[in-house]
Amino acid sequence: MKYRDRMLIKAWEILKKPDARILAIESSCDETAAAVIATGDICLSNIVYSQIDLHKIYGGVVPEIASRAHVEKIGAVVDAALSDAELTFEEMDAIAVTSGPGLVGALLVGVNYAKGLAYSLDKPFIAVNHIEGHICANYLTHQDLAPPYLCLVVSGGHSHLIRVEENDHYRLIGCTQDDAAGEAFDKAARVIGLPYPGGPKLDTAAELGKADRFLLPKPRTQGSYDYSFSGLKTAFINLTHGMVQRDEALPVNDLAASFRKAVVDQLIDKAMKAVKDMGETRLVLAGGVSANSLLRRQIKSVCDEEGIKLYLPELKYCGDNAAMIGAAAFRRLSHLDLADLSLNANPSLRLV
Ligand code: KG4
Ligand code: ZN
């Protein structure tokens, strides 16, 4: 029997098990990660090796360095995930991996490693879209959460409003017309001299600053649920360069606070407009930027005021990790959506 047919039969059997376990691998950018997930939402182990120290002298992720570091670390990271879960390769029911979007060389390391494991262990192989992973990170914490719901996905490459429909179908409600929110945070951080990774550093500086010190422009977008951050970014760069040219010391904390407020206000305004127009009762956040402290505080208070139930991913599941990939893999498995051993990395894989 062909591998694919054999695996479909195995998948049926796995779905009947009360404690099915997935070994998940994530290597789409600068984190080498592996996790063991049971029954779709129980995290038995979650190992993340961050490459920040390797990239920070360059001020951003260097793709070749990322790929090489994944190759060097992936074996140890997977072994650590199994040993933390006190389980063996043979006790895994399926192998899952992020197949895109991301850096092609980085993705290929995870895809090929996972493929080798699935083949040699003769277990089902599951390909996961990284963005679906970020959304599914919420299932690890909120056992009561199930589609349909509206999700704001904000990461280094995405600022999307996505409706998660029954059967885990995804519908695009709005998205950024230019830069992603995380990208804008990283750029703004660099302009005011904060080191990589800029987003979290800018968030920390902003906690100490005055958000009303600088007025930044609000964007005009085509669709009412779309985002735009490039005009805001340009205005911020011009503001900062003006100060540098006048030899003024940069009020880093106030600049960070003003920029953060402009981004967060826009994220929340559009998301809440969609919530109201679509009659949603729940709002879910996902992606690296959902770790932003102002975003978490402000969206909580707006949702409380409006009577909307808000779901936030735990901080440990906001950034890239493999636990979220395992959670998404379970949903793919439940739809018998298995990957073939011919799976390739797809750097521009779309969810919607
Ligand atoms: O989801 P993620 O870890 O990777 C991608 O899939 O892109 O998101 C990374 C992005 C980066 O741009 C990073 O600066 C941003 O999330 N980020 C933050 C914070 N933590 C991470 N941005 C603002 N405030 C934070 N606390
Ligand atoms: Zn991510």
GROMACS .gro file of C-alpha atoms and ligand atoms in nm:
model
  379
    1MET     CA    1   0.000   0.000   0.000
    2LYS     CA    2   0.123   0.351  -0.079
    3TYR     CA    3   0.258   0.564   0.212
    4ARG     CA    4  -0.030   0.810   0.176
    5ASP     CA    5  -0.305   0.547   0.188
    6ARG     CA    6  -0.137   0.368   0.478
    7MET     CA    7  -0.117   0.699   0.667
    8LEU     CA    8  -0.483   0.783   0.609
    9ILE     CA    9  -0.575   0.454   0.776
   10LYS     CA   10  -0.337   0.530   1.062
   11ALA     CA   11  -0.486   0.880   1.099
   12TRP     CA   12  -0.833   0.728   1.147
   13GLU     CA   13  -0.695   0.511   1.424
   14ILE     CA   14  -0.512   0.803   1.587
   15LEU     CA   15  -0.830   1.010   1.597
   16LYS     CA   16  -0.997   0.739   1.806
   17LYS     CA   17  -0.720   0.747   2.069
   18PRO     CA   18  -0.788   0.947   2.388
   19ASP     CA   19  -0.424   1.057   2.419
   20ALA     CA   20  -0.295   1.099   2.062
   21ARG     CA   21   0.043   1.273   2.058
   22ILE     CA   22   0.202   1.489   1.794
   23LEU     CA   23   0.567   1.585   1.772
   24ALA     CA   24   0.571   1.933   1.615
   25ILE     CA   25   0.866   2.121   1.466
   26GLU     CA   26   0.893   2.494   1.383
   27SER     CA   27   1.187   2.660   1.204
   28SER     CA   28   1.031   2.931   0.986
   29CYS     CA   29   1.246   3.223   1.106
   30ASP     CA   30   1.494   3.261   1.391
   31GLU     CA   31   1.358   3.015   1.648
   32THR     CA   32   1.434   2.643   1.635
   33ALA     CA   33   1.144   2.484   1.821
   34ALA     CA   34   0.994   2.145   1.897
   35ALA     CA   35   0.699   2.041   2.114
   36VAL     CA   36   0.491   1.741   2.208
   37ILE     CA   37   0.116   1.805   2.212
   38ALA     CA   38  -0.149   1.560   2.334
   39THR     CA   39  -0.515   1.555   2.223
   40GLY     CA   40  -0.477   1.884   2.041
   41ASP     CA   41  -0.457   2.122   2.333
   42ILE     CA   42  -0.236   1.977   2.606
   43CYS     CA   43   0.126   2.086   2.587
   44LEU     CA   44   0.356   1.813   2.721
   45SER     CA   45   0.676   1.995   2.626
   46ASN     CA   46   0.772   2.312   2.443
   47ILE     CA   47   1.138   2.381   2.362
   48VAL     CA   48   1.238   2.704   2.188
   49TYR     CA   49   1.598   2.782   2.096
   50SER     CA   50   1.613   3.151   2.007
   51GLN     CA   51   1.883   3.266   1.765
   52ILE     CA   52   1.861   3.630   1.878
   53ASP     CA   53   2.224   3.636   1.997
   54LEU     CA   54   2.346   3.524   1.652
   55HIS     CA   55   2.156   3.793   1.462
   56LYS     CA   56   2.162   4.096   1.690
   57ILE     CA   57   2.496   4.233   1.573
   58TYR     CA   58   2.345   4.257   1.221
   59GLY     CA   59   2.031   4.436   1.346
   60GLY     CA   60   1.797   4.173   1.199
   61VAL     CA   61   1.767   3.810   1.091
   62VAL     CA   62   2.036   3.698   0.843
   63PRO     CA   63   1.874   3.412   0.645
   64GLU     CA   64   2.194   3.209   0.586
   65ILE     CA   65   2.291   3.227   0.953
   66ALA     CA   66   1.937   3.126   1.052
   67SER     CA   67   1.940   2.817   0.826
   68ARG     CA   68   2.279   2.705   0.952
   69ALA     CA   69   2.181   2.749   1.317
   70HIS     CA   70   1.861   2.548   1.259
   71VAL     CA   71   2.069   2.264   1.112
   72GLU     CA   72   2.303   2.272   1.411
   73LYS     CA   73   2.029   2.283   1.677
   74ILE     CA   74   1.729   2.094   1.545
   75GLY     CA   75   1.841   1.748   1.658
   76ALA     CA   76   1.907   1.861   2.016
   77VAL     CA   77   1.585   2.066   2.030
   78VAL     CA   78   1.371   1.769   1.916
   79ASP     CA   79   1.549   1.536   2.162
   80ALA     CA   80   1.488   1.787   2.443
   81ALA     CA   81   1.116   1.810   2.357
   82LEU     CA   82   1.084   1.432   2.380
   83SER     CA   83   1.284   1.403   2.699
   84ASP     CA   84   1.085   1.687   2.865
   85ALA     CA   85   0.765   1.502   2.778
   86GLU     CA   86   0.925   1.178   2.902
   87LEU     CA   87   0.831   1.009   2.575
   88THR     CA   88   1.015   0.842   2.286
   89PHE     CA   89   0.995   0.879   1.908
   90GLU     CA   90   0.801   0.551   1.890
   91GLU     CA   91   0.539   0.690   2.129
   92MET     CA   92   0.455   0.975   1.889
   93ASP     CA   93   0.145   0.925   1.673
   94ALA     CA   94   0.228   1.181   1.403
   95ILE     CA   95   0.495   1.430   1.301
   96ALA     CA   96   0.405   1.791   1.215
   97VAL     CA   97   0.606   2.076   1.072
   98THR     CA   98   0.566   2.438   0.962
   99SER     CA   99   0.583   2.437   0.582
  100GLY     CA  100   0.540   2.817   0.535
  101PRO     CA  101   0.531   3.112   0.526
  102GLY     CA  102   0.883   3.208   0.634
  103LEU     CA  103   1.245   3.206   0.520
  104VAL     CA  104   1.287   2.930   0.264
  105GLY     CA  105   1.623   2.801   0.388
  106ALA     CA  106   1.503   2.802   0.749
  107LEU     CA  107   1.175   2.626   0.662
  108LEU     CA  108   1.359   2.360   0.462
  109VAL     CA  109   1.555   2.249   0.767
  110GLY     CA  110   1.238   2.172   0.964
  111VAL     CA  111   1.052   2.027   0.667
  112ASN     CA  112   1.332   1.786   0.578
  113TYR     CA  113   1.401   1.685   0.938
  114ALA     CA  114   1.032   1.616   1.004
  115LYS     CA  115   0.996   1.434   0.673
  116GLY     CA  116   1.287   1.206   0.762
  117LEU     CA  117   1.127   1.131   1.099
  118ALA     CA  118   0.782   1.061   0.952
  119TYR     CA  119   0.930   0.829   0.690
  120SER     CA  120   1.161   0.637   0.921
  121LEU     CA  121   0.896   0.602   1.197
  122ASP     CA  122   0.623   0.530   0.939
  123LYS     CA  123   0.391   0.788   1.101
  124PRO     CA  124   0.151   1.039   0.943
  125PHE     CA  125   0.312   1.365   0.834
  126ILE     CA  126   0.127   1.695   0.878
  127ALA     CA  127   0.213   2.030   0.717
  128VAL     CA  128   0.107   2.339   0.912
  129ASN     CA  129   0.069   2.697   0.797
  130HIS     CA  130   0.260   2.914   1.048
  131ILE     CA  131  -0.028   3.163   1.070
  132GLU     CA  132  -0.279   2.888   1.148
  133GLY     CA  133  -0.030   2.789   1.419
  134HIS     CA  134  -0.041   3.137   1.575
  135ILE     CA  135  -0.422   3.128   1.578
  136CYS     CA  136  -0.432   2.777   1.727
  137ALA     CA  137  -0.193   2.882   2.007
  138ASN     CA  138  -0.512   3.002   2.175
  139TYR     CA  139  -0.650   2.647   2.203
  140LEU     CA  140  -0.359   2.556   2.431
  141THR     CA  141  -0.488   2.800   2.691
  142HIS     CA  142  -0.859   2.844   2.627
  143GLN     CA  143  -1.020   2.502   2.627
  144ASP     CA  144  -1.364   2.665   2.577
  145LEU     CA  145  -1.262   2.832   2.251
  146ALA     CA  146  -1.397   2.686   1.925
  147PRO     CA  147  -1.482   2.838   1.585
  148PRO     CA  148  -1.652   3.048   1.466
  149TYR     CA  149  -1.480   3.363   1.589
  150LEU     CA  150  -1.296   3.673   1.468
  151CYS     CA  151  -0.918   3.675   1.508
  152LEU     CA  152  -0.670   3.961   1.486
  153VAL     CA  153  -0.339   3.812   1.369
  154VAL     CA  154  -0.048   4.049   1.428
  155SER     CA  155   0.307   3.932   1.371
  156GLY     CA  156   0.627   4.031   1.194
  157GLY     CA  157   0.473   3.960   0.854
  158HIS     CA  158   0.096   3.979   0.911
  159SER     CA  159  -0.171   4.223   1.027
  160HIS     CA  160  -0.484   4.034   0.934
  161LEU     CA  161  -0.841   4.021   1.055
  162ILE     CA  162  -0.948   3.665   0.991
  163ARG     CA  163  -1.284   3.499   1.055
  164VAL     CA  164  -1.224   3.145   1.172
  165GLU     CA  165  -1.525   2.951   1.049
  166GLU     CA  166  -1.656   2.609   1.152
  167ASN     CA  167  -1.438   2.327   1.019
  168ASP     CA  168  -1.133   2.553   1.054
  169HIS     CA  169  -1.193   2.740   0.732
  170TYR     CA  170  -1.040   3.086   0.725
  171ARG     CA  171  -1.196   3.394   0.571
  172LEU     CA  172  -1.006   3.721   0.522
  173ILE     CA  173  -1.192   4.023   0.659
  174GLY     CA  174  -0.911   4.279   0.637
  175CYS     CA  175  -0.535   4.302   0.610
  176THR     CA  176  -0.252   4.548   0.591
  177GLN     CA  177  -0.210   4.733   0.264
  178ASP     CA  178   0.164   4.773   0.322
  179ASP     CA  179   0.376   4.690   0.630
  180ALA     CA  180   0.279   4.449   0.907
  181ALA     CA  181   0.247   4.587   1.261
  182GLY     CA  182   0.550   4.389   1.385
  183GLU     CA  183   0.759   4.510   1.093
  184ALA     CA  184   0.660   4.870   1.173
  185PHE     CA  185   0.751   4.823   1.542
  186ASP     CA  186   1.089   4.677   1.446
  187LYS     CA  187   1.165   4.962   1.205
  188ALA     CA  188   1.058   5.233   1.451
  189ALA     CA  189   1.270   5.072   1.723
  190ARG     CA  190   1.575   5.073   1.496
  191VAL     CA  191   1.524   5.442   1.409
  192ILE     CA  192   1.533   5.541   1.777
  193GLY     CA  193   1.842   5.328   1.838
  194LEU     CA  194   1.689   5.026   2.011
  195PRO     CA  195   1.858   4.693   1.936
  196TYR     CA  196   1.707   4.393   1.756
  197PRO     CA  197   1.455   4.250   1.827
  198GLY     CA  198   1.298   4.594   1.826
  199GLY     CA  199   0.929   4.527   1.898
  200PRO     CA  200   0.967   4.406   2.258
  201LYS     CA  201   1.237   4.669   2.331
  202LEU     CA  202   1.014   4.948   2.201
  203ASP     CA  203   0.731   4.813   2.416
  204THR     CA  204   0.951   4.827   2.728
  205ALA     CA  205   1.071   5.183   2.650
  206ALA     CA  206   0.713   5.293   2.580
  207GLU     CA  207   0.604   5.187   2.929
  208LEU     CA  208   0.822   5.472   3.061
  209GLY     CA  209   0.716   5.736   2.807
  210LYS     CA  210   0.435   5.987   2.739
  211ALA     CA  211   0.215   5.863   2.456
  212ASP     CA  212   0.056   6.204   2.392
  213ARG     CA  213   0.386   6.386   2.338
  214PHE     CA  214   0.394   6.339   1.957
  215LEU     CA  215   0.091   6.333   1.735
  216LEU     CA  216   0.130   6.083   1.451
  217PRO     CA  217  -0.097   6.054   1.145
  218LYS     CA  218  -0.391   5.819   1.118
  219PRO     CA  219  -0.394   5.625   0.790
  220ARG     CA  220  -0.663   5.619   0.526
  221THR     CA  221  -0.723   5.270   0.389
  222GLN     CA  222  -0.930   5.135   0.102
  223GLY     CA  223  -1.128   4.877   0.294
  224SER     CA  224  -1.280   4.971   0.630
  225TYR     CA  225  -1.112   4.673   0.801
  226ASP     CA  226  -0.773   4.717   0.633
  227TYR     CA  227  -0.459   4.842   0.802
  228SER     CA  228  -0.173   5.064   0.690
  229PHE     CA  229   0.146   5.135   0.882
  230SER     CA  230   0.386   5.269   0.620
  231GLY     CA  231   0.267   5.633   0.634
  232LEU     CA  232   0.292   5.624   1.012
  233LYS     CA  233   0.640   5.474   0.986
  234THR     CA  234   0.754   5.744   0.740
  235ALA     CA  235   0.614   6.022   0.961
  236PHE     CA  236   0.797   5.871   1.259
  237ILE     CA  237   1.124   5.845   1.066
  238ASN     CA  238   1.092   6.210   0.954
  239LEU     CA  239   1.013   6.325   1.308
  240THR     CA  240   1.317   6.142   1.446
  241HIS     CA  241   1.554   6.248   1.167
  242GLY     CA  242   1.447   6.612   1.221
  243MET     CA  243   1.554   6.587   1.586
  244VAL     CA  244   1.885   6.424   1.492
  245GLN     CA  245   1.954   6.698   1.235
  246ARG     CA  246   1.881   6.964   1.497
  247ASP     CA  247   2.122   6.785   1.734
  248GLU     CA  248   1.844   6.725   1.985
  249ALA     CA  249   1.871   6.430   2.221
  250LEU     CA  250   1.607   6.174   2.125
  251PRO     CA  251   1.331   6.141   2.386
  252VAL     CA  252   1.335   5.765   2.323
  253ASN     CA  253   1.067   5.666   2.573
  254ASP     CA  254   0.820   5.934   2.459
  255LEU     CA  255   0.884   5.853   2.092
  256ALA     CA  256   0.833   5.482   2.161
  257ALA     CA  257   0.514   5.548   2.359
  258SER     CA  258   0.368   5.778   2.089
  259PHE     CA  259   0.445   5.529   1.812
  260ARG     CA  260   0.311   5.232   2.008
  261LYS     CA  261  -0.013   5.417   2.081
  262ALA     CA  262  -0.063   5.503   1.713
  263VAL     CA  263  -0.017   5.138   1.609
  264VAL     CA  264  -0.230   4.995   1.888
  265ASP     CA  265  -0.513   5.248   1.837
  266GLN     CA  266  -0.531   5.151   1.471
  267LEU     CA  267  -0.522   4.777   1.542
  268ILE     CA  268  -0.803   4.806   1.796
  269ASP     CA  269  -1.020   5.058   1.605
  270LYS     CA  270  -1.043   4.837   1.296
  271ALA     CA  271  -1.083   4.513   1.490
  272MET     CA  272  -1.367   4.659   1.700
  273LYS     CA  273  -1.536   4.806   1.393
  274ALA     CA  274  -1.536   4.456   1.240
  275VAL     CA  275  -1.661   4.304   1.567
  276LYS     CA  276  -1.954   4.548   1.576
  277ASP     CA  277  -2.042   4.536   1.206
  278MET     CA  278  -2.032   4.156   1.200
  279GLY     CA  279  -2.217   4.113   1.529
  280GLU     CA  280  -1.932   3.912   1.684
  281THR     CA  281  -1.939   3.828   2.052
  282ARG     CA  282  -1.578   3.707   2.076
  283LEU     CA  283  -1.241   3.841   1.968
  284VAL     CA  284  -0.917   3.639   1.960
  285LEU     CA  285  -0.561   3.774   1.932
  286ALA     CA  286  -0.268   3.589   1.776
  287GLY     CA  287   0.096   3.642   1.671
  288GLY     CA  288   0.413   3.794   1.814
  289VAL     CA  289   0.268   4.147   1.847
  290SER     CA  290  -0.011   4.013   2.071
  291ALA     CA  291   0.259   4.015   2.343
  292ASN     CA  292   0.251   4.397   2.329
  293SER     CA  293   0.157   4.522   2.674
  294LEU     CA  294  -0.047   4.825   2.563
  295LEU     CA  295  -0.235   4.618   2.302
  296ARG     CA  296  -0.325   4.358   2.567
  297ARG     CA  297  -0.434   4.619   2.824
  298GLN     CA  298  -0.626   4.844   2.588
  299ILE     CA  299  -0.807   4.570   2.395
  300LYS     CA  300  -0.909   4.409   2.724
  301SER     CA  301  -1.062   4.732   2.851
  302VAL     CA  302  -1.241   4.804   2.518
  303CYS     CA  303  -1.379   4.449   2.502
  304ASP     CA  304  -1.494   4.469   2.867
  305GLU     CA  305  -1.674   4.798   2.792
  306GLU     CA  306  -1.843   4.651   2.483
  307GLY     CA  307  -1.928   4.316   2.644
  308ILE     CA  308  -1.705   4.121   2.403
  309LYS     CA  309  -1.529   3.809   2.529
  310LEU     CA  310  -1.157   3.844   2.460
  311TYR     CA  311  -0.911   3.557   2.421
  312LEU     CA  312  -0.540   3.638   2.448
  313PRO     CA  313  -0.264   3.383   2.386
  314GLU     CA  314  -0.038   3.325   2.688
  315LEU     CA  315   0.284   3.523   2.653
  316LYS     CA  316   0.489   3.203   2.607
  317TYR     CA  317   0.274   3.117   2.303
  318CYS     CA  318   0.273   3.465   2.139
  319GLY     CA  319   0.614   3.443   1.972
  320ASP     CA  320   0.720   3.158   1.746
  321ASN     CA  321   0.701   2.816   1.911
  322ALA     CA  322   0.620   2.458   1.813
  323ALA     CA  323   0.338   2.400   2.064
  324MET     CA  324   0.111   2.616   1.846
  325ILE     CA  325   0.216   2.410   1.541
  326GLY     CA  326   0.115   2.093   1.726
  327ALA     CA  327  -0.222   2.246   1.818
  328ALA     CA  328  -0.286   2.340   1.453
  329ALA     CA  329  -0.161   1.998   1.337
  330PHE     CA  330  -0.432   1.827   1.541
  331ARG     CA  331  -0.694   2.024   1.357
  332ARG     CA  332  -0.538   1.933   1.020
  333LEU     CA  333  -0.530   1.569   1.133
  334SER     CA  334  -0.897   1.579   1.234
  335HIS     CA  335  -0.976   1.687   0.874
  336LEU     CA  336  -0.750   1.403   0.746
  337ASP     CA  337  -0.541   1.674   0.584
  338LEU     CA  338  -0.207   1.490   0.566
  339ALA     CA  339   0.110   1.589   0.384
  340ASP     CA  340   0.293   1.377   0.135
  341LEU     CA  341   0.663   1.297   0.157
  342SER     CA  342   0.707   1.521  -0.148
  343LEU     CA  343   0.618   1.824   0.071
  344ASN     CA  344   0.830   2.131  -0.002
  345ALA     CA  345   0.878   2.450   0.199
  346ASN     CA  346   0.664   2.735   0.070
  347PRO     CA  347   0.802   3.075   0.182
  348SER     CA  348   0.489   3.260   0.067
  349LEU     CA  349   0.226   3.007   0.175
  350ARG     CA  350  -0.108   3.180   0.230
  351LEU     CA  351  -0.377   3.096   0.482
  352VAL     CA  352  -0.644   3.310   0.318
  353KG4     O1  353   0.485   3.598   1.541
  353KG4     P1  354   0.626   3.638   1.549
  353KG4     O2  355   0.708   3.586   1.664
  353KG4     O3  356   0.701   3.601   1.417
  353KG4     C1  357   0.639   3.612   1.293
  353KG4     O4  358   0.567   3.516   1.257
  353KG4     O5  359   0.657   3.718   1.231
  353KG4     O6  360   0.625   3.796   1.551
  353KG4     C2  361   0.744   3.866   1.559
  353KG4     C3  362   0.710   4.013   1.561
  353KG4     C4  363   0.836   4.097   1.554
  353KG4     O7  364   0.813   4.200   1.462
  353KG4     C5  365   0.848   4.148   1.696
  353KG4     O8  366   0.915   4.271   1.705
  353KG4     C6  367   0.703   4.162   1.736
  353KG4     O9  368   0.643   4.046   1.684
  353KG4     N1  369   0.687   4.169   1.881
  353KG4     C7  370   0.638   4.277   1.946
  353KG4     C8  371   0.641   4.245   2.084
  353KG4     N2  372   0.690   4.118   2.097
  353KG4     C9  373   0.717   4.073   1.972
  353KG4     N3  374   0.595   4.394   1.900
  353KG4    C10  375   0.552   4.482   1.989
  353KG4     N4  376   0.552   4.462   2.122
  353KG4    C11  377   0.595   4.344   2.173
  353KG4     N5  378   0.593   4.323   2.304
  354ZN      ZN  379   0.531   3.379   1.387
   0.00000   0.00000   0.00000
